[in-house]
Amino acid sequence: MAKRLSPEVYVQGILAGDRVTLSRAITLVESRLPADQELAQQVINQVLPHAGNAVRIGITGVPGVGKSTFIEAFGSYLIREQGKKLAVLAIDPTSQRTGGSILGDKTRMESLSVNPQAFIRPSPAGKSLGGVTRSTRETIILCEAAGFDAIIVETVGVGQSETAVHAMVDFFLLLMLAGAGDELQGIKRGIMEMADAIAITKADEHNVLKAKAARVEYQNALHLYPPTASGWIPKVSTCSALQLTGLDTIWQNITEYLQLTRANGYFEQKRRHQNLQWLYEAIRQSLEDNFYARPQVQAQLPAMAQAVKDGEKSAFAAATELLKLG
Amino acid sequence: MAKRLSPEVYVQGILAGDRVTLSRAITLVESRLPADQELAQQVINQVLPHAGNAVRIGITGVPGVGKSTFIEAFGSYLIREQGKKLAVLAIDPTSQRTGGSILGDKTRMESLSVNPQAFIRPSPAGKSLGGVTRSTRETIILCEAAGFDAIIVETVGVGQSETAVHAMVDFFLLLMLAGAGDELQGIKRGIMEMADAIAITKADEHNVLKAKAARVEYQNALHLYPPTASGWIPKVSTCSALQLTGLDTIWQNITEYLQLTRANGYFEQKRRHQNLQWLYEAIRQSLEDNFYARPQVQAQLPAMAQAVKDGEKSAFAAATELLKLG
């Protein structure tokens, strides 16, 4: 990577909104090198007082739901109609997989990627979920300090990354296809209950009626869910990235949510809770990384795990033995 | 506590189905004393080959849903009509709270508690959720080795304990009251999606119609949920512990679930996955317990957590500092 700069140079560049410096700081955050990480932490701690002013929106949906097209359309709407500066980040620990990463192929967001008010950053390659979520969370801070006031964090709705995204955003938007049934295949159970809003995508041409029917069905289903801690009632709407319809409704849902939760104190409370959550999460991650990196543990874990799986050894006894190693 | 016996005496007593020895072994499992814990692990590892033969049923529902009354009726049904030997365990880390623990007050299961085919064990008092779940999981093993072939693990549907119970049972039953709406208050979001079946309780007298209506509503709602990994479609039924109706339907649901998942391999796969999950969980728990018990960490954590909450310090930087402490 490029030569390291002093923390002050990064901080000044970020606060001035310089995209090149921002990119280089994010690269530091994503680096595994201890010297980079230390520098990254200095930069983050210095810009931290300037962060926190964006609305953080998590967006998920299974492949095929039209996520990139939606973000392209919705992101452009936010910039054009709402005067936002937008950063789009991705949490995708499997971005190396064949079949294409969600943001690796930037051409899928052609107009956003050349929009001077947008900043698109793909998921760091070759990292574990823990690594990706940590760097994405810190990238949010850097982007906010650089003046971006809308952050979209994108994830695929098939893994464990939704919980991580949910823990770093203010508002969680689930994209769904019309016609309840088969297309639910792949959406992990529990994700629907995390959604602050569901948007039925591709509500255009011959899909319009189907999308409207799906909207009613989901709205009814959500009524049966337990109430949210925020006091917010999750909304369901339809949209078309092709015809640019329904984007204003989604934005209106988000602003109503922000008004409600800022007024009742939930917004601030959630942000503070998220901060704390990330502290404990970082500690846990680090303790586990150190433990599982021990050579003796690496040597004995596979056989031990097999014995536990097979019911030959109790989980707790195996854990005790492993913890006694080096 | 009573004098410790040799591991062999515990093992023989448990395998012979002796309830006094079983109780004493469970007390060992619940003990915090290292000598007790070591002995407990020896006993568990020796009885492990004789465990695993029960159907493990998790039952949850908010206070007021009639959980104790239901378990009393359903448990008696299992013994009387299905010839089961039944153990009822509880996961309730707050069993010390005023207002009564879910099983602490044994008189709430009057007939089960004196039934020679039933074994009721309240939640260990004064323990953290992690401590309770570990000992409950190990108690399942001891009870199975003692010949109990149906295990009910009870929990209140308001905390984080449902996820823990879900991770140790084969079948998860959610009890709900009729009349969707207010009574959902208190059920934590996400719990409905874990349910393999929902039973609407108190479907008797003037409640029958309301319960039937609720059944249809929930059944419709569940259709909109993503499919389960087991291939099982969660069932909704009504029951009355007062009139002893609907208990056979619930048991039939459970046996159908077992048939399906044993045939498609999911049952075995889930059990093995749960074993592994508990290994990693035990390791995590132990690493965190050791870390948070360090005097330096205890001294500095509160101020550090406050700074992170207030956004004055980044979570990762704070974690790094804490991890450097003795």
XYZ file of C-alpha atoms in Angstrom:
652
model
C 0.000 0.000 0.000
C 0.921 3.649 -0.257
C 3.281 5.214 2.245
C 1.698 5.952 5.612
C 0.936 9.576 6.403
C 0.823 11.151 9.837
C -2.514 10.914 11.676
C -2.981 14.682 11.310
C -2.716 14.526 7.531
C -5.424 11.848 7.403
C -7.619 13.750 9.841
C -7.311 17.070 7.985
C -7.943 15.442 4.637
C -11.011 13.597 5.909
C -12.488 16.645 7.611
C -11.924 18.606 4.389
C -13.927 15.949 2.564
C -11.004 14.809 0.443
C -12.028 11.500 -1.116
C -8.519 10.246 -1.808
C -7.505 10.678 1.824
C -10.774 9.104 2.943
C -10.103 6.089 0.735
C -6.595 5.737 2.071
C -7.832 5.957 5.660
C -10.381 3.235 4.959
C -7.601 1.083 3.548
C -5.761 1.567 6.837
C -8.855 0.495 8.747
C -9.106 -2.620 6.610
C -5.430 -3.506 6.964
C -4.296 -6.344 9.187
C -0.868 -4.826 9.828
C -0.492 -3.755 13.465
C 1.191 -0.460 12.468
C -1.722 0.327 10.138
C -4.261 -0.595 12.772
C -2.646 1.605 15.367
C -2.558 4.534 12.952
C -6.178 3.840 11.988
C -7.262 3.993 15.627
C -5.534 7.337 16.100
C -7.297 8.724 13.053
C -10.681 7.347 14.122
C -10.419 8.699 17.650
C -9.541 12.139 16.299
C -12.391 12.320 13.802
C -14.912 10.725 16.167
C -16.262 14.076 17.470
C -17.114 14.981 13.861
C -18.976 11.736 13.163
C -22.499 10.577 13.986
C -24.424 13.099 11.893
C -25.569 10.850 9.075
C -28.678 8.747 8.822
C -27.432 5.164 8.679
C -29.598 2.885 6.571
C -29.137 -0.865 6.342
C -30.480 -2.537 3.197
C -30.816 -6.256 2.653
C -32.548 -8.700 0.334
C -31.774 -11.962 -1.388
C -29.882 -12.047 -4.692
C -32.381 -11.382 -7.465
C -34.398 -8.843 -5.543
C -32.645 -6.074 -7.448
C -30.567 -4.671 -4.613
C -27.923 -2.904 -6.670
C -30.511 -1.409 -9.020
C -32.550 -0.236 -6.059
C -29.571 1.369 -4.327
C -28.584 3.019 -7.598
C -32.072 4.506 -7.932
C -32.682 5.289 -4.265
C -29.173 6.681 -3.767
C -29.536 8.953 -6.775
C -32.914 10.082 -5.423
C -31.360 10.937 -2.050
C -28.688 13.029 -3.733
C -30.934 14.672 -6.328
C -34.114 15.256 -4.343
C -32.902 15.389 -0.753
C -29.538 17.043 -1.279
C -27.705 14.242 0.485
C -24.067 13.284 0.283
C -24.192 9.510 0.156
C -21.744 6.766 1.075
C -22.573 3.165 0.102
C -20.734 0.445 2.013
C -21.112 -3.295 1.848
C -20.922 -6.091 4.368
C -20.210 -9.178 2.389
C -17.707 -11.571 3.917
C -18.027 -13.852 0.922
C -17.285 -11.162 -1.621
C -14.593 -13.417 -3.046
C -17.100 -16.019 -4.106
C -17.835 -16.762 -7.711
C -21.088 -15.283 -8.856
C -20.003 -11.786 -8.133
C -19.745 -9.730 -5.018
C -22.551 -7.343 -4.229
C -20.448 -4.256 -4.712
C -17.236 -5.623 -6.184
C -18.663 -5.121 -9.610
C -18.992 -1.374 -9.487
C -20.453 -1.170 -12.959
C -23.699 -2.368 -11.419
C -24.069 1.091 -9.933
C -23.007 2.981 -13.006
C -24.474 6.380 -12.333
C -23.860 6.435 -8.574
C -20.239 5.447 -9.009
C -19.534 8.559 -11.071
C -21.738 10.894 -9.025
C -19.525 13.407 -7.167
C -21.957 13.369 -4.226
C -21.636 9.593 -3.829
C -18.858 7.466 -2.413
C -19.000 3.726 -3.023
C -16.767 1.328 -1.157
C -16.927 -2.422 -1.756
C -16.544 -4.935 1.058
C -12.899 -5.624 1.965
C -11.860 -8.853 0.282
C -10.798 -12.023 2.021
C -11.943 -11.100 5.502
C -14.058 -12.913 8.065
C -17.477 -11.572 9.007
C -16.001 -10.185 12.216
C -13.286 -8.399 10.286
C -15.697 -7.005 7.715
C -18.157 -5.727 10.281
C -15.466 -4.027 12.332
C -13.996 -2.219 9.364
C -17.422 -1.291 7.999
C -18.411 0.191 11.321
C -15.236 2.259 11.452
C -15.662 3.247 7.807
C -19.054 4.725 8.726
C -17.287 6.980 11.220
C -14.720 8.080 8.639
C -17.378 8.773 5.998
C -19.482 10.796 8.424
C -16.465 12.849 9.438
C -15.854 13.467 5.721
C -19.291 15.027 5.464
C -21.440 12.206 4.112
C -24.845 12.584 5.737
C -26.520 9.458 4.393
C -24.846 6.071 4.736
C -26.224 2.945 3.120
C -24.852 -0.344 4.393
C -25.740 -3.145 2.034
C -25.801 -6.860 2.813
C -27.140 -10.067 1.300
C -30.108 -11.474 3.188
C -28.834 -14.997 3.417
C -26.238 -15.062 6.144
C -25.432 -13.804 9.570
C -24.346 -10.395 8.360
C -27.824 -8.877 8.792
C -27.562 -8.971 12.564
C -24.230 -7.175 12.295
C -25.680 -4.550 9.961
C -28.723 -4.148 12.165
C -26.335 -3.363 15.031
C -24.695 -0.499 13.153
C -27.580 1.299 11.432
C -30.492 3.469 12.506
C -33.011 2.084 10.038
C -33.195 -1.372 8.506
C -34.859 -1.782 5.109
C -35.721 -5.213 3.742
C -36.251 -5.575 -0.006
C -38.671 -8.285 -1.087
C -40.074 -9.541 -4.365
C -43.789 -9.697 -5.023
C -45.704 -12.957 -4.711
C -45.189 -14.397 -1.236
C -43.993 -17.955 -1.319
C -41.041 -19.368 -3.154
C -39.102 -16.131 -3.205
C -38.934 -16.281 0.574
C -36.526 -19.132 0.057
C -33.170 -17.829 1.076
C -34.278 -15.061 3.432
C -33.037 -16.142 6.814
C -35.676 -16.509 9.503
C -35.570 -13.592 11.892
C -34.627 -11.004 9.290
C -38.223 -9.972 8.664
C -38.591 -9.149 12.333
C -35.592 -6.815 12.213
C -37.035 -4.719 9.384
C -38.213 -1.161 10.044
C -39.653 -1.173 6.548
C -40.189 -3.651 3.750
C -40.083 -2.454 0.144
C -41.533 -4.687 -2.549
C -39.236 -4.141 -5.522
C -39.909 -4.324 -9.260
C -43.452 -2.975 -8.860
C -43.674 -2.053 -12.512
C -45.341 -3.214 -15.727
C -47.116 -6.549 -15.275
C -45.859 -6.783 -11.672
C -47.823 -3.864 -10.258
C -50.893 -5.777 -9.070
C -48.847 -8.618 -7.650
C -46.686 -6.122 -5.765
C -49.704 -4.344 -4.332
C -51.182 -7.645 -3.158
C -47.876 -8.579 -1.559
C -47.785 -5.214 0.195
C -51.145 -5.886 1.854
C -50.127 -9.398 2.846
C -46.893 -8.299 4.455
C -48.553 -5.377 6.174
C -51.067 -7.788 7.712
C -48.337 -10.185 8.718
C -46.324 -7.441 10.385
C -49.347 -6.527 12.486
C -49.053 -9.930 14.113
C -45.465 -9.309 15.078
C -44.643 -8.101 18.550
C -44.269 -4.299 18.745
C -40.829 -2.811 18.230
C -38.874 -1.309 21.091
C -38.834 2.001 19.223
C -42.605 2.336 19.161
C -42.339 2.361 15.359
C -44.768 0.325 13.289
C -42.829 -1.172 10.360
C -44.119 0.028 6.998
C -44.537 -1.881 3.772
C -44.487 -0.121 0.397
C -43.859 -0.888 -3.247
C -41.282 0.674 -5.534
C -39.780 0.477 -8.978
C -36.161 1.293 -9.666
C -37.010 1.154 -13.357
C -39.791 3.740 -13.239
C -38.339 5.556 -10.193
C -41.595 5.186 -8.250
C -42.064 4.668 -4.528
C -38.635 6.023 -3.638
C -40.149 9.120 -2.026
C -42.428 6.937 0.124
C -39.439 4.995 1.422
C -37.594 8.207 2.239
C -40.704 9.551 3.936
C -40.882 6.395 6.067
C -37.287 6.936 7.088
C -37.800 10.582 8.016
C -40.952 9.726 9.981
C -39.015 7.035 11.797
C -36.261 9.508 12.609
C -38.759 12.095 13.857
C -40.514 9.571 16.078
C -37.380 8.012 17.545
C -35.565 11.316 18.013
C -38.603 12.641 19.851
C -39.052 9.635 22.126
C -35.350 9.260 22.841
C -35.010 5.853 21.191
C -32.645 7.097 18.480
C -30.024 8.354 20.918
C -30.500 5.370 23.208
C -29.996 2.939 20.327
C -26.852 4.710 19.104
C -25.370 4.590 22.601
C -26.348 0.963 22.994
C -24.759 0.155 19.633
C -21.511 1.823 20.720
C -21.398 -0.340 23.818
C -22.332 -3.436 21.863
C -19.332 -2.868 19.605
C -17.023 -2.514 22.579
C -18.047 -5.902 23.952
C -18.034 -7.368 20.485
C -14.484 -6.105 19.825
C -13.313 -7.594 23.115
C -14.965 -10.928 22.383
C -13.562 -11.014 18.861
C -10.071 -10.308 20.086
C -10.203 -12.889 22.894
C -11.418 -15.532 20.473
C -8.930 -14.607 17.752
C -6.072 -14.977 20.217
C -7.389 -18.268 21.568
C -8.039 -19.948 18.225
C -4.670 -18.770 16.892
C -2.758 -20.748 19.539
C -0.848 -23.545 17.778
C -1.844 -26.132 20.395
C -5.504 -25.234 20.063
C -5.290 -25.377 16.284
C -3.681 -28.804 16.527
C -6.231 -30.307 18.883
C -9.464 -28.506 18.034
C -10.487 -30.589 14.987
C -10.397 -33.938 16.818
C -12.006 -32.415 19.881
C -14.791 -30.812 17.843
C -15.425 -34.128 16.115
C -15.718 -35.951 19.447
C -18.161 -33.327 20.703
C -20.218 -33.471 17.512
C -20.357 -37.246 17.739
C -21.524 -37.058 21.342
C -18.421 -38.846 22.624
C -17.286 -35.951 24.741
C -19.305 -33.288 26.487
C -18.968 -29.756 25.132
C -17.956 -28.344 28.473
C -15.328 -31.016 29.142
C -13.797 -30.433 25.711
C -13.806 -26.679 26.264
C -12.088 -27.116 29.611
C -9.370 -29.268 28.050
C -8.797 -26.832 25.190
C -8.626 -23.866 27.554
C -5.872 -25.580 29.534
C -3.647 -25.711 26.427
C -0.764 -23.243 25.980
C -23.748 -29.744 50.298
C -23.596 -33.470 50.984
C -20.288 -35.304 50.925
C -18.960 -35.958 47.448
C -19.218 -39.496 46.154
C -16.882 -41.155 43.680
C -17.773 -40.644 39.993
C -18.674 -44.329 39.701
C -21.264 -44.107 42.471
C -22.957 -41.172 40.702
C -22.811 -42.937 37.337
C -24.250 -46.199 38.665
C -26.997 -44.418 40.548
C -27.966 -42.335 37.538
C -27.980 -45.285 35.146
C -30.137 -47.202 37.651
C -32.597 -44.308 37.557
C -32.091 -43.379 41.196
C -33.619 -39.940 41.661
C -31.677 -39.001 44.757
C -28.354 -39.650 43.029
C -29.606 -37.799 39.952
C -30.509 -34.784 42.088
C -27.128 -34.826 43.776
C -25.351 -35.034 40.422
C -27.337 -32.052 39.166
C -26.322 -30.132 42.270
C -22.701 -30.910 41.352
C -23.293 -29.592 37.846
C -24.765 -26.403 39.275
C -21.958 -25.888 41.758
C -19.305 -23.234 41.210
C -16.658 -25.087 43.203
C -13.819 -26.305 40.956
C -13.724 -29.691 42.708
C -17.460 -30.151 42.132
C -17.156 -29.068 38.536
C -14.342 -31.493 37.844
C -16.307 -34.330 39.388
C -19.403 -33.270 37.442
C -17.492 -33.414 34.167
C -16.261 -36.927 34.939
C -19.798 -38.059 35.645
C -21.172 -36.396 32.520
C -18.532 -37.856 30.254
C -19.236 -41.326 31.624
C -23.006 -41.166 31.245
C -22.822 -39.409 27.866
C -23.066 -42.653 25.824
C -26.369 -43.367 27.590
C -27.858 -39.936 26.867
C -29.512 -38.477 23.790
C -32.561 -40.729 23.671
C -35.211 -38.297 24.858
C -37.307 -35.899 22.849
C -36.258 -32.461 24.033
C -39.073 -29.916 23.995
C -38.616 -26.220 24.670
C -41.680 -24.343 25.906
C -41.980 -20.591 26.216
C -44.628 -17.926 26.636
C -45.089 -14.704 28.559
C -46.235 -14.698 32.188
C -50.007 -15.039 32.226
C -50.173 -17.424 29.305
C -50.628 -20.301 31.733
C -47.279 -21.989 31.281
C -47.164 -23.929 34.531
C -50.748 -25.093 34.149
C -50.055 -26.146 30.578
C -46.927 -28.084 31.513
C -48.787 -29.730 34.367
C -51.527 -30.866 31.958
C -49.297 -31.697 28.980
C -46.698 -33.437 31.135
C -49.362 -35.578 32.817
C -50.731 -36.413 29.350
C -47.289 -37.521 28.170
C -46.902 -39.808 31.165
C -50.462 -41.144 31.202
C -51.213 -41.479 27.490
C -47.773 -41.833 25.942
C -46.015 -43.784 28.667
C -43.245 -41.231 28.951
C -40.859 -40.627 31.809
C -40.715 -36.843 31.978
C -38.160 -34.360 33.284
C -39.116 -30.679 33.520
C -36.235 -28.201 33.708
C -36.295 -24.425 33.731
C -34.074 -21.753 32.297
C -34.777 -18.699 34.322
C -31.760 -16.604 35.258
C -34.005 -14.221 37.169
C -35.600 -16.900 39.310
C -34.608 -14.868 42.372
C -36.871 -12.026 41.405
C -39.919 -11.170 43.414
C -43.090 -12.287 41.754
C -42.080 -15.906 41.825
C -39.794 -18.023 39.742
C -41.354 -20.129 37.055
C -40.578 -23.397 38.762
C -39.382 -22.313 42.166
C -42.889 -22.572 43.419
C -43.362 -26.268 42.898
C -46.901 -26.211 44.185
C -47.858 -24.738 40.816
C -47.322 -28.207 39.355
C -49.022 -30.095 42.124
C -49.825 -33.362 40.424
C -46.648 -33.565 38.319
C -44.426 -32.904 41.312
C -45.725 -36.012 43.060
C -45.907 -38.199 39.939
C -43.266 -40.962 40.170
C -42.745 -40.770 36.390
C -41.918 -37.055 36.553
C -38.829 -35.239 37.736
C -39.034 -31.486 38.241
C -35.961 -29.375 38.725
C -36.169 -25.614 39.226
C -33.645 -23.243 37.719
C -30.458 -22.921 39.793
C -30.708 -19.749 41.838
C -28.430 -16.765 41.610
C -26.741 -17.661 38.348
C -26.122 -15.731 35.151
C -27.870 -16.756 31.950
C -24.633 -18.382 30.770
C -24.381 -20.350 33.997
C -28.007 -21.433 33.897
C -27.903 -22.552 30.281
C -24.733 -24.575 30.779
C -26.082 -26.417 33.788
C -29.474 -26.967 32.161
C -27.817 -28.448 29.112
C -25.781 -30.807 31.252
C -28.820 -31.645 33.355
C -30.561 -32.820 30.169
C -27.730 -35.305 29.671
C -27.984 -36.581 33.247
C -31.784 -36.937 33.044
C -31.588 -38.825 29.761
C -28.981 -41.173 31.196
C -31.357 -41.745 34.125
C -34.005 -42.972 31.699
C -36.182 -39.912 31.181
C -37.330 -40.013 27.568
C -39.162 -36.688 27.404
C -37.499 -33.480 28.560
C -39.344 -30.199 28.806
C -37.201 -27.091 29.110
C -39.310 -24.156 30.208
C -38.441 -20.490 29.815
C -40.166 -17.097 30.023
C -40.650 -15.511 26.635
C -39.330 -12.127 27.561
C -35.567 -12.384 27.650
C -32.619 -13.808 25.833
C -33.058 -17.249 27.283
C -35.232 -18.449 24.374
C -32.274 -18.500 22.005
C -30.380 -20.589 24.546
C -33.300 -22.994 24.942
C -33.773 -23.174 21.184
C -30.127 -24.258 20.967
C -30.656 -27.217 23.287
C -34.009 -28.679 22.248
C -35.382 -30.597 19.282
C -38.768 -28.905 19.182
C -39.715 -25.397 20.257
C -43.301 -24.730 21.369
C -44.594 -21.198 21.840
C -47.664 -20.673 24.020
C -49.864 -17.707 23.106
C -53.101 -16.221 24.373
C -56.082 -15.700 22.106
C -56.873 -12.281 20.652
C -53.865 -11.000 18.732
C -52.806 -7.578 19.834
C -51.974 -6.424 23.296
C -50.965 -9.822 24.567
C -48.070 -9.788 22.121
C -46.611 -7.143 24.386
C -43.724 -8.781 26.103
C -42.979 -11.509 23.585
C -39.556 -10.672 22.247
C -39.299 -10.134 18.505
C -37.736 -13.137 16.849
C -39.263 -15.714 19.162
C -42.242 -16.368 16.895
C -39.856 -17.260 14.102
C -38.134 -19.871 16.265
C -41.369 -21.721 17.020
C -41.985 -25.181 15.533
C -45.524 -24.912 16.855
C -47.725 -22.316 18.491
C -50.398 -23.413 20.955
C -53.173 -20.976 21.837
C -53.848 -21.650 25.510
C -57.025 -21.310 27.538
C -59.245 -22.310 24.621
C -62.154 -23.113 26.892
C -65.542 -21.703 27.898
C -66.107 -18.224 26.469
C -62.600 -18.205 24.962
C -63.125 -20.977 22.407
C -64.157 -18.830 19.457
C -61.500 -16.225 20.125
C -58.870 -18.961 20.317
C -60.002 -20.487 17.034
C -59.862 -17.097 15.334
C -56.375 -16.526 16.713
C -55.318 -19.935 15.402
C -56.310 -19.002 11.856
C -54.593 -15.638 12.094
C -51.337 -17.078 13.343
C -51.442 -19.882 10.809
C -51.795 -17.297 8.043
C -49.002 -15.207 9.481
C -46.667 -18.186 9.705
C -47.231 -18.880 6.015
C -45.546 -15.579 5.286
C -42.482 -16.547 7.266
C -39.480 -17.949 5.471
C -39.443 -21.763 5.413
C -37.609 -23.552 8.186
C -34.305 -25.315 7.584
C -35.939 -28.552 8.714
C -38.554 -28.534 5.966
C -41.158 -28.465 8.729
C -44.152 -26.138 8.459
C -44.859 -24.749 11.945
C -48.307 -25.700 13.226
C -50.799 -23.669 15.213
C -53.374 -25.319 17.440
C -55.568 -24.523 20.417
C -55.647 -26.254 23.774
C -57.124 -26.090 27.220
C -55.269 -27.225 30.307
C -58.535 -26.914 32.181
C -60.536 -29.228 29.933
C -57.497 -31.259 28.851
C -58.246 -30.637 25.173
C -55.774 -30.177 22.327
C -52.929 -31.882 24.156
C -53.033 -34.861 21.804
C -52.798 -32.538 18.783
C -49.666 -30.934 20.175
C -48.089 -34.317 20.822
C -49.069 -35.422 17.319
C -47.353 -32.338 15.910
C -44.226 -33.233 17.816
C -44.203 -36.845 16.633
C -44.818 -35.752 13.036
C -41.948 -33.316 13.362
C -39.705 -36.066 14.703
C -40.705 -38.441 11.897
C -40.035 -35.826 9.225
C -36.718 -34.617 10.593
C -35.426 -38.090 11.441
C -36.239 -39.181 7.897
C -34.618 -36.197 6.186
C -31.580 -36.210 8.434
C -32.255 -32.806 9.973
C -32.759 -34.172 13.482
C -29.314 -35.758 13.682
C -27.696 -32.811 11.935
C -29.253 -30.347 14.376
C -28.194 -32.354 17.416
C -24.605 -32.500 16.139
C -24.662 -28.821 15.326
C -25.988 -28.043 18.816
C -23.159 -30.051 20.383
C -20.612 -28.021 18.458
C -22.400 -24.785 19.242
C -22.098 -25.553 22.955
C -18.383 -26.242 22.619
C -17.751 -22.813 21.086
C -20.151 -21.232 23.531
C -18.377 -22.800 26.511
C -15.035 -21.554 25.201
C -16.360 -18.048 24.628
C -17.988 -17.962 28.045
C -14.815 -19.044 29.765
C -12.596 -16.578 27.872
C -14.932 -13.714 28.720
C -15.353 -14.764 32.361
C -11.575 -14.773 32.805
C -11.165 -11.436 31.060
C -13.884 -9.558 32.911
C -12.716 -10.991 36.247
C -9.290 -9.313 35.932
C -9.026 -6.631 38.636
C -7.527 -4.068 36.225
C -10.323 -4.616 33.728
C -12.940 -4.316 36.451
C -11.340 -1.082 37.599
C -11.181 0.564 34.180
C -14.163 -0.889 32.325
C -16.886 1.417 33.707
C -15.160 4.672 32.649
C -14.129 3.157 29.329
C -17.657 1.925 28.605
C -19.031 5.355 29.438
C -16.615 7.047 27.021
C -17.585 4.594 24.283
C -21.301 5.082 24.940
C -20.854 8.841 24.821
C -19.019 8.585 21.507
C -15.823 10.018 22.989
C -13.780 6.934 22.275
C -14.105 4.395 19.494
C -15.214 0.922 20.557
C -12.213 -0.733 18.983
C -9.698 1.646 20.568
C -11.246 1.085 23.984
C -11.208 -2.677 23.471
C -7.545 -2.554 22.484
C -6.665 -0.584 25.621
C -8.604 -2.936 27.890
C -7.047 -5.997 26.302
C -3.580 -4.649 27.047
C -4.326 -4.592 30.772
C -2.840 -7.337 32.978
